[in-house]
Amino acid sequence: MKQKPKLLDQVREKIRVRHYSIRTEESYVRWIRRFILFHGKRHPKEMGTAEVEAFLSDLAVRGKVAASTQNQAFCALLFLYKNVLNMDILGEINALRAKRPLRRPTVLSFDEAIGLIDAMSGVFQLVAKILYGCGLRGIEAVRLRVNDLDFGLNQIMVRDGKGQKDRVTMFPDNVKAGIREHLKYVKRLHENDLKNGFGAVYLPGALARKYKNADKHWGWQYVFPSKTLSVDPRSGIKRRHHLHLASLNSAIKKAAGIAGINKNISSHSFRHSFATHLLEDGYDIRTVQELLGHKDVSTTMIYTHVLNKGPKAVQSPLDRRPMD
């Protein structure tokens, strides 16, 4: 008789069926394991609303976690009970909620943004230009595929962004030459991988099954690939992944020190600056909302309030003046 998979393996299977990212998978599994350990390794089937409330309240009171962190833990448990255990017990959770701090995003001035980019070099400088010039999240930038870049239509396609949504943003003129040159290196790297029996890249959803050998096609390769091959933790296949987000953030912090910028900066600071500078330039808030991929305009309104001037063709803030 075939043995039933362990609970966390069932969680992983359900997540993969829904094509969630590996970051979401790792996060959900971590929170579910932590929930089980918190309650003395009791099986979640033996627990319910009261135990979930106790866990979430402990995170807020004793753990002092951020509201977003507590919400992530709740989403993981909601997924467990709804999609794995088929138990509808989390309708009304009355846990103490972590206080959501009213913090303004870290925004760079135009000169600071350009100074920070100038303090960087190589591939990290190219990614930084994409972040500030297009308003992408860090993970969206490092996940870009060659197919996502449209030099002719001056646009970049952001696929499977937050909330599993696609969107289109501008492709700044001041980064195109650098990207073209960089892609020559990436293509040589890919061709060398193919010669050595590699060259396949991870494909989302059912694309790998639907299109045979598409994972080796040039168009599906990452624009910013890792320097080394690594083993995919899901499939066990050795292949080249994209640039790691942690490496990007480390390079940005190092550049901030070189540029003498004394702000708490990460890859997301470029996205905040992109939105703020477009609004300062008079672009319509709805247009900026669409470029950022925000579900609700209230999220975009955190940057500033401007008079609506109607949709218009948007010039990237990266293109305010010529750059090398």
mmCIF file of C-alpha atoms in Angstrom:
data_model
loop_
_atom_site.group_PDB
_atom_site.id
_atom_site.type_symbol
_atom_site.label_atom_id
_atom_site.label_comp_id
_atom_site.label_asym_id
_atom_site.label_seq_id
_atom_site.Cartn_x
_atom_site.Cartn_y
_atom_site.Cartn_z
ATOM 1 C CA MET A 1 0.000 0.000 0.000
ATOM 2 C CA LYS A 2 1.356 3.371 -1.025
ATOM 3 C CA GLN A 3 2.180 5.526 1.972
ATOM 4 C CA LYS A 4 0.490 8.932 2.110
ATOM 5 C CA PRO A 5 2.948 11.838 1.717
ATOM 6 C CA LYS A 6 3.924 13.723 4.842
ATOM 7 C CA LEU A 7 1.976 16.898 5.571
ATOM 8 C CA LEU A 8 4.671 19.355 4.460
ATOM 9 C CA ASP A 9 5.207 17.358 1.269
ATOM 10 C CA GLN A 10 1.460 17.646 0.610
ATOM 11 C CA VAL A 11 1.752 21.401 1.125
ATOM 12 C CA ARG A 12 4.602 21.605 -1.391
ATOM 13 C CA GLU A 13 2.636 19.560 -3.915
ATOM 14 C CA LYS A 14 -0.467 21.778 -3.646
ATOM 15 C CA ILE A 15 1.670 24.911 -3.975
ATOM 16 C CA ARG A 16 3.410 23.625 -7.093
ATOM 17 C CA VAL A 17 0.107 22.638 -8.709
ATOM 18 C CA ARG A 18 -0.912 26.294 -8.363
ATOM 19 C CA HIS A 19 2.428 27.452 -9.817
ATOM 20 C CA TYR A 20 3.368 29.565 -6.795
ATOM 21 C CA SER A 21 6.971 30.771 -6.692
ATOM 22 C CA ILE A 22 9.623 28.873 -4.791
ATOM 23 C CA ARG A 23 9.950 31.851 -2.415
ATOM 24 C CA THR A 24 6.262 31.495 -1.519
ATOM 25 C CA GLU A 25 6.685 27.748 -1.112
ATOM 26 C CA GLU A 26 9.626 28.132 1.244
ATOM 27 C CA SER A 27 7.818 30.824 3.226
ATOM 28 C CA TYR A 28 4.570 28.831 3.616
ATOM 29 C CA VAL A 29 6.363 25.633 4.612
ATOM 30 C CA ARG A 30 8.431 27.549 7.159
ATOM 31 C CA TRP A 31 5.352 29.145 8.780
ATOM 32 C CA ILE A 32 3.386 25.897 8.861
ATOM 33 C CA ARG A 33 6.307 24.067 10.496
ATOM 34 C CA ARG A 34 6.636 26.890 13.016
ATOM 35 C CA PHE A 35 2.900 26.701 13.794
ATOM 36 C CA ILE A 36 3.141 22.945 14.436
ATOM 37 C CA LEU A 37 6.178 23.335 16.689
ATOM 38 C CA PHE A 38 4.496 26.181 18.592
ATOM 39 C CA HIS A 39 1.708 23.793 19.576
ATOM 40 C CA GLY A 40 3.964 20.945 20.657
ATOM 41 C CA LYS A 41 4.021 19.106 17.299
ATOM 42 C CA ARG A 42 0.274 18.501 17.297
ATOM 43 C CA HIS A 43 -1.180 17.714 13.880
ATOM 44 C CA PRO A 44 -3.072 20.704 12.393
ATOM 45 C CA LYS A 45 -6.140 18.465 11.919
ATOM 46 C CA GLU A 46 -6.399 18.316 15.709
ATOM 47 C CA MET A 47 -6.322 22.093 15.945
ATOM 48 C CA GLY A 48 -8.501 24.924 14.743
ATOM 49 C CA THR A 49 -9.361 28.589 15.066
ATOM 50 C CA ALA A 50 -8.267 28.925 18.700
ATOM 51 C CA GLU A 51 -4.792 27.534 18.019
ATOM 52 C CA VAL A 52 -4.335 29.732 14.936
ATOM 53 C CA GLU A 53 -5.391 32.810 16.928
ATOM 54 C CA ALA A 54 -2.970 31.915 19.727
ATOM 55 C CA PHE A 55 -0.089 31.524 17.280
ATOM 56 C CA LEU A 56 -0.774 34.787 15.437
ATOM 57 C CA SER A 57 -1.253 36.690 18.693
ATOM 58 C CA ASP A 58 2.053 35.355 20.004
ATOM 59 C CA LEU A 59 3.780 36.595 16.858
ATOM 60 C CA ALA A 60 2.418 40.085 17.475
ATOM 61 C CA VAL A 61 2.863 40.263 21.280
ATOM 62 C CA ARG A 62 5.967 38.239 22.039
ATOM 63 C CA GLY A 63 7.548 38.107 18.589
ATOM 64 C CA LYS A 64 6.779 41.776 17.821
ATOM 65 C CA VAL A 65 6.677 40.972 14.116
ATOM 66 C CA ALA A 66 5.610 43.458 11.463
ATOM 67 C CA ALA A 67 2.000 43.416 10.257
ATOM 68 C CA SER A 68 3.096 42.130 6.861
ATOM 69 C CA THR A 69 4.966 39.250 8.506
ATOM 70 C CA GLN A 70 1.951 38.275 10.601
ATOM 71 C CA ASN A 71 -0.258 38.436 7.519
ATOM 72 C CA GLN A 72 2.152 36.170 5.641
ATOM 73 C CA ALA A 73 1.908 33.605 8.470
ATOM 74 C CA PHE A 74 -1.896 33.806 8.331
ATOM 75 C CA CYS A 75 -1.903 33.269 4.553
ATOM 76 C CA ALA A 76 0.272 30.178 4.984
ATOM 77 C CA LEU A 77 -2.122 28.688 7.564
ATOM 78 C CA LEU A 78 -5.124 29.639 5.453
ATOM 79 C CA PHE A 79 -3.572 27.764 2.539
ATOM 80 C CA LEU A 80 -2.900 24.745 4.757
ATOM 81 C CA TYR A 81 -6.437 24.427 6.078
ATOM 82 C CA LYS A 82 -8.274 25.374 2.893
ATOM 83 C CA ASN A 83 -6.215 23.657 0.183
ATOM 84 C CA VAL A 84 -4.435 20.794 1.954
ATOM 85 C CA LEU A 85 -6.675 19.722 4.834
ATOM 86 C CA ASN A 86 -9.953 20.884 3.229
ATOM 87 C CA MET A 87 -11.086 22.383 6.523
ATOM 88 C CA ASP A 88 -12.983 25.692 6.607
ATOM 89 C CA ILE A 89 -12.099 26.900 10.093
ATOM 90 C CA LEU A 90 -10.465 30.267 9.520
ATOM 91 C CA GLY A 91 -13.499 32.353 8.659
ATOM 92 C CA GLU A 92 -13.193 34.707 11.608
ATOM 93 C CA ILE A 93 -9.812 35.058 13.238
ATOM 94 C CA ASN A 94 -9.749 37.355 16.267
ATOM 95 C CA ALA A 95 -6.016 37.284 16.913
ATOM 96 C CA LEU A 96 -4.261 40.384 18.168
ATOM 97 C CA ARG A 97 -3.009 42.116 15.043
ATOM 98 C CA ALA A 98 0.498 43.471 14.703
ATOM 99 C CA LYS A 99 0.440 47.249 14.381
ATOM 100 C CA ARG A 100 1.123 48.424 10.858
ATOM 101 C CA PRO A 101 3.625 51.312 11.125
ATOM 102 C CA LEU A 102 2.880 54.470 9.159
ATOM 103 C CA ARG A 103 6.285 54.791 7.519
ATOM 104 C CA ARG A 104 7.018 56.795 4.439
ATOM 105 C CA PRO A 105 8.994 54.925 1.778
ATOM 106 C CA THR A 106 12.665 55.736 1.344
ATOM 107 C CA VAL A 107 12.855 57.959 -1.729
ATOM 108 C CA LEU A 108 16.011 59.161 -3.434
ATOM 109 C CA SER A 109 16.280 62.538 -5.111
ATOM 110 C CA PHE A 110 17.005 62.442 -8.837
ATOM 111 C CA ASP A 111 20.653 63.342 -8.223
ATOM 112 C CA GLU A 112 20.938 60.683 -5.512
ATOM 113 C CA ALA A 113 19.417 58.034 -7.774
ATOM 114 C CA ILE A 114 21.819 58.853 -10.609
ATOM 115 C CA GLY A 115 24.728 59.128 -8.165
ATOM 116 C CA LEU A 116 23.908 55.702 -6.752
ATOM 117 C CA ILE A 117 23.714 54.196 -10.245
ATOM 118 C CA ASP A 118 27.038 55.841 -11.190
ATOM 119 C CA ALA A 119 28.648 54.279 -8.097
ATOM 120 C CA MET A 120 27.734 50.826 -9.409
ATOM 121 C CA SER A 121 29.246 48.917 -12.309
ATOM 122 C CA GLY A 122 28.717 45.921 -14.553
ATOM 123 C CA VAL A 123 25.544 43.881 -14.377
ATOM 124 C CA PHE A 124 24.444 45.423 -11.078
ATOM 125 C CA GLN A 125 24.485 48.897 -12.646
ATOM 126 C CA LEU A 126 22.304 47.638 -15.503
ATOM 127 C CA VAL A 127 19.798 46.146 -13.054
ATOM 128 C CA ALA A 128 19.766 49.394 -11.051
ATOM 129 C CA LYS A 129 18.993 51.352 -14.235
ATOM 130 C CA ILE A 130 16.087 48.986 -14.922
ATOM 131 C CA LEU A 131 14.821 49.380 -11.347
ATOM 132 C CA TYR A 132 14.838 53.164 -11.441
ATOM 133 C CA GLY A 133 14.013 53.568 -15.125
ATOM 134 C CA CYS A 134 11.081 51.133 -15.154
ATOM 135 C CA GLY A 135 9.801 50.963 -11.568
ATOM 136 C CA LEU A 136 10.295 47.212 -11.250
ATOM 137 C CA ARG A 137 10.524 45.313 -7.996
ATOM 138 C CA GLY A 138 13.927 43.755 -7.418
ATOM 139 C CA ILE A 139 12.693 40.208 -7.961
ATOM 140 C CA GLU A 140 10.878 41.268 -11.149
ATOM 141 C CA ALA A 141 14.096 42.729 -12.558
ATOM 142 C CA VAL A 142 16.305 39.702 -11.895
ATOM 143 C CA ARG A 143 13.611 37.389 -13.334
ATOM 144 C CA LEU A 144 13.404 39.191 -16.683
ATOM 145 C CA ARG A 145 13.684 36.965 -19.761
ATOM 146 C CA VAL A 146 15.130 37.956 -23.150
ATOM 147 C CA ASN A 147 11.619 37.698 -24.629
ATOM 148 C CA ASP A 148 10.399 40.350 -22.180
ATOM 149 C CA LEU A 149 12.527 43.090 -23.749
ATOM 150 C CA ASP A 150 10.969 44.810 -26.757
ATOM 151 C CA PHE A 151 13.470 47.255 -28.242
ATOM 152 C CA GLY A 152 11.166 48.127 -31.137
ATOM 153 C CA LEU A 153 8.099 49.032 -29.086
ATOM 154 C CA ASN A 154 10.215 50.560 -26.272
ATOM 155 C CA GLN A 155 8.590 48.433 -23.600
ATOM 156 C CA ILE A 156 9.368 45.742 -21.057
ATOM 157 C CA MET A 157 6.891 43.017 -20.172
ATOM 158 C CA VAL A 158 6.776 42.114 -16.495
ATOM 159 C CA ARG A 159 5.389 38.593 -16.309
ATOM 160 C CA ASP A 160 3.868 36.950 -13.268
ATOM 161 C CA GLY A 161 4.449 39.947 -11.007
ATOM 162 C CA LYS A 162 2.979 40.340 -7.547
ATOM 163 C CA GLY A 163 -0.449 38.719 -7.468
ATOM 164 C CA GLN A 164 0.541 36.640 -10.526
ATOM 165 C CA LYS A 165 -0.273 39.578 -12.823
ATOM 166 C CA ASP A 166 1.439 40.670 -16.047
ATOM 167 C CA ARG A 167 2.004 44.307 -16.922
ATOM 168 C CA VAL A 168 3.941 46.477 -19.370
ATOM 169 C CA THR A 169 6.286 49.321 -18.529
ATOM 170 C CA MET A 170 8.592 51.578 -20.544
ATOM 171 C CA PHE A 171 12.065 50.629 -21.794
ATOM 172 C CA PRO A 172 14.360 53.647 -21.135
ATOM 173 C CA ASP A 173 16.596 54.722 -24.003
ATOM 174 C CA ASN A 174 19.504 55.280 -21.614
ATOM 175 C CA VAL A 175 19.776 51.609 -20.751
ATOM 176 C CA LYS A 176 19.229 50.015 -24.170
ATOM 177 C CA ALA A 177 22.834 50.182 -25.411
ATOM 178 C CA GLY A 178 24.110 48.653 -22.194
ATOM 179 C CA ILE A 179 21.500 45.883 -22.322
ATOM 180 C CA ARG A 180 22.312 45.098 -25.966
ATOM 181 C CA GLU A 181 25.995 44.706 -25.123
ATOM 182 C CA HIS A 182 25.205 42.674 -22.022
ATOM 183 C CA LEU A 183 22.981 40.297 -24.011
ATOM 184 C CA LYS A 184 25.931 39.466 -26.273
ATOM 185 C CA TYR A 185 27.746 38.156 -23.204
ATOM 186 C CA VAL A 186 24.637 36.295 -22.006
ATOM 187 C CA LYS A 187 24.209 34.634 -25.406
ATOM 188 C CA ARG A 188 27.829 33.451 -25.418
ATOM 189 C CA LEU A 189 27.311 32.097 -21.903
ATOM 190 C CA HIS A 190 24.158 30.281 -23.006
ATOM 191 C CA GLU A 191 25.832 28.793 -26.094
ATOM 192 C CA ASN A 192 28.694 27.568 -23.923
ATOM 193 C CA ASP A 193 26.197 25.954 -21.515
ATOM 194 C CA LEU A 194 24.522 24.177 -24.432
ATOM 195 C CA LYS A 195 27.870 22.801 -25.605
ATOM 196 C CA ASN A 196 28.469 21.429 -22.114
ATOM 197 C CA GLY A 197 25.104 19.675 -21.941
ATOM 198 C CA PHE A 198 23.251 22.371 -19.994
ATOM 199 C CA GLY A 199 21.509 25.534 -21.254
ATOM 200 C CA ALA A 200 18.005 24.668 -20.053
ATOM 201 C CA VAL A 201 16.265 27.268 -17.897
ATOM 202 C CA TYR A 202 13.337 27.004 -15.512
ATOM 203 C CA LEU A 203 10.008 27.653 -17.253
ATOM 204 C CA PRO A 204 6.887 28.704 -15.344
ATOM 205 C CA GLY A 205 3.652 26.738 -15.331
ATOM 206 C CA ALA A 206 3.148 24.094 -17.993
ATOM 207 C CA LEU A 207 5.345 25.764 -20.633
ATOM 208 C CA ALA A 208 8.073 23.140 -20.296
ATOM 209 C CA ARG A 209 5.576 20.371 -21.115
ATOM 210 C CA LYS A 210 3.699 22.339 -23.758
ATOM 211 C CA TYR A 211 6.720 23.486 -25.751
ATOM 212 C CA LYS A 212 9.427 20.857 -26.139
ATOM 213 C CA ASN A 213 12.973 22.236 -25.779
ATOM 214 C CA ALA A 214 11.620 25.742 -25.090
ATOM 215 C CA ASP A 215 13.701 25.751 -21.920
ATOM 216 C CA LYS A 216 16.822 25.849 -24.106
ATOM 217 C CA HIS A 217 15.523 28.530 -26.463
ATOM 218 C CA TRP A 218 17.389 31.834 -26.399
ATOM 219 C CA GLY A 219 14.258 33.911 -25.834
ATOM 220 C CA TRP A 220 13.471 32.198 -22.519
ATOM 221 C CA GLN A 221 16.899 32.738 -20.994
ATOM 222 C CA TYR A 222 17.284 35.140 -18.068
ATOM 223 C CA VAL A 223 18.555 38.609 -18.956
ATOM 224 C CA PHE A 224 20.578 38.598 -15.741
ATOM 225 C CA PRO A 225 21.777 35.015 -15.237
ATOM 226 C CA SER A 226 23.818 33.750 -12.317
ATOM 227 C CA LYS A 227 27.548 33.346 -12.837
ATOM 228 C CA THR A 228 27.368 29.720 -11.751
ATOM 229 C CA LEU A 229 25.173 26.680 -12.342
ATOM 230 C CA SER A 230 23.143 25.387 -9.411
ATOM 231 C CA VAL A 231 20.751 22.557 -8.577
ATOM 232 C CA ASP A 232 17.058 23.455 -8.699
ATOM 233 C CA PRO A 233 15.667 22.508 -5.250
ATOM 234 C CA ARG A 234 12.326 21.467 -6.758
ATOM 235 C CA SER A 235 13.367 19.386 -9.756
ATOM 236 C CA GLY A 236 16.921 18.472 -8.798
ATOM 237 C CA ILE A 237 18.062 19.633 -12.258
ATOM 238 C CA LYS A 238 21.397 21.433 -12.517
ATOM 239 C CA ARG A 239 21.000 24.633 -14.528
ATOM 240 C CA ARG A 240 21.683 28.355 -14.545
ATOM 241 C CA HIS A 241 19.315 30.420 -12.419
ATOM 242 C CA HIS A 242 18.923 34.190 -12.396
ATOM 243 C CA LEU A 243 20.981 36.685 -10.408
ATOM 244 C CA HIS A 244 20.230 36.418 -6.694
ATOM 245 C CA LEU A 245 18.262 39.304 -5.170
ATOM 246 C CA ALA A 246 20.475 39.291 -2.067
ATOM 247 C CA SER A 247 23.552 39.911 -4.234
ATOM 248 C CA LEU A 248 21.795 42.856 -5.881
ATOM 249 C CA ASN A 249 20.826 44.422 -2.550
ATOM 250 C CA SER A 250 24.363 43.954 -1.263
ATOM 251 C CA ALA A 251 25.762 45.756 -4.319
ATOM 252 C CA ILE A 252 23.251 48.594 -3.851
ATOM 253 C CA LYS A 253 24.188 49.080 -0.182
ATOM 254 C CA LYS A 254 27.872 49.083 -1.076
ATOM 255 C CA ALA A 255 27.270 51.687 -3.779
ATOM 256 C CA ALA A 256 25.275 53.833 -1.348
ATOM 257 C CA GLY A 257 28.348 53.996 0.890
ATOM 258 C CA ILE A 258 30.553 54.977 -2.053
ATOM 259 C CA ALA A 259 28.033 57.654 -3.129
ATOM 260 C CA GLY A 260 27.770 58.972 0.446
ATOM 261 C CA ILE A 261 24.002 58.420 0.660
ATOM 262 C CA ASN A 262 22.999 57.982 4.279
ATOM 263 C CA LYS A 263 19.591 56.406 3.786
ATOM 264 C CA ASN A 264 18.256 52.914 4.409
ATOM 265 C CA ILE A 265 18.392 51.800 0.783
ATOM 266 C CA SER A 266 17.440 48.579 -0.958
ATOM 267 C CA SER A 267 16.400 47.626 -4.484
ATOM 268 C CA HIS A 268 12.876 48.797 -3.623
ATOM 269 C CA SER A 269 14.127 52.357 -3.049
ATOM 270 C CA PHE A 270 14.554 52.750 -6.815
ATOM 271 C CA ARG A 271 10.907 51.730 -7.326
ATOM 272 C CA HIS A 272 9.750 54.268 -4.724
ATOM 273 C CA SER A 273 11.871 56.930 -6.418
ATOM 274 C CA PHE A 274 10.538 56.031 -9.879
ATOM 275 C CA ALA A 275 6.948 56.545 -8.716
ATOM 276 C CA THR A 276 7.658 59.738 -6.780
ATOM 277 C CA HIS A 277 9.597 61.357 -9.611
ATOM 278 C CA LEU A 278 6.917 60.569 -12.189
ATOM 279 C CA LEU A 279 4.290 62.154 -9.945
ATOM 280 C CA GLU A 280 6.533 65.176 -9.399
ATOM 281 C CA ASP A 281 6.808 65.497 -13.185
ATOM 282 C CA GLY A 282 3.026 65.746 -13.383
ATOM 283 C CA TYR A 283 2.099 62.293 -14.628
ATOM 284 C CA ASP A 284 -1.373 61.048 -13.776
ATOM 285 C CA ILE A 285 -1.603 58.881 -10.656
ATOM 286 C CA ARG A 286 -3.636 56.234 -12.485
ATOM 287 C CA THR A 287 -0.916 55.941 -15.116
ATOM 288 C CA VAL A 288 1.721 55.529 -12.412
ATOM 289 C CA GLN A 289 -0.503 52.953 -10.680
ATOM 290 C CA GLU A 290 -0.670 50.931 -13.901
ATOM 291 C CA LEU A 291 3.092 51.115 -14.436
ATOM 292 C CA LEU A 292 3.740 49.928 -10.879
ATOM 293 C CA GLY A 293 1.141 47.179 -11.076
ATOM 294 C CA HIS A 294 -0.695 48.297 -7.941
ATOM 295 C CA LYS A 295 -4.102 46.688 -7.484
ATOM 296 C CA ASP A 296 -5.503 49.709 -5.658
ATOM 297 C CA VAL A 297 -4.703 53.357 -6.353
ATOM 298 C CA SER A 298 -4.551 53.990 -2.587
ATOM 299 C CA THR A 299 -1.248 52.088 -2.581
ATOM 300 C CA THR A 300 0.138 54.483 -5.181
ATOM 301 C CA MET A 301 -1.168 57.493 -3.249
ATOM 302 C CA ILE A 302 1.419 56.882 -0.527
ATOM 303 C CA TYR A 303 3.975 58.689 -2.667
ATOM 304 C CA THR A 304 2.197 62.000 -3.137
ATOM 305 C CA HIS A 305 -1.079 63.600 -4.156
ATOM 306 C CA VAL A 306 -1.175 65.318 -7.531
ATOM 307 C CA LEU A 307 -3.813 66.838 -9.778
ATOM 308 C CA ASN A 308 -5.062 64.379 -12.398
ATOM 309 C CA LYS A 309 -3.937 65.530 -15.831
ATOM 310 C CA GLY A 310 -5.152 62.561 -17.833
ATOM 311 C CA PRO A 311 -3.240 59.653 -19.367
ATOM 312 C CA LYS A 312 -0.219 60.552 -21.478
ATOM 313 C CA ALA A 313 2.838 58.931 -23.006
ATOM 314 C CA VAL A 314 5.281 58.510 -20.140
ATOM 315 C CA GLN A 315 8.970 59.287 -20.368
ATOM 316 C CA SER A 316 11.118 57.362 -17.910
ATOM 317 C CA PRO A 317 12.833 59.453 -15.211
ATOM 318 C CA LEU A 318 16.052 57.693 -16.252
ATOM 319 C CA ASP A 319 15.842 59.624 -19.543
ATOM 320 C CA ARG A 320 15.845 63.115 -18.020
ATOM 321 C CA ARG A 321 19.348 63.694 -19.290
ATOM 322 C CA PRO A 322 21.954 61.772 -21.350
ATOM 323 C CA MET A 323 24.086 59.214 -19.533
ATOM 324 C CA ASP A 324 27.156 57.230 -20.472
#
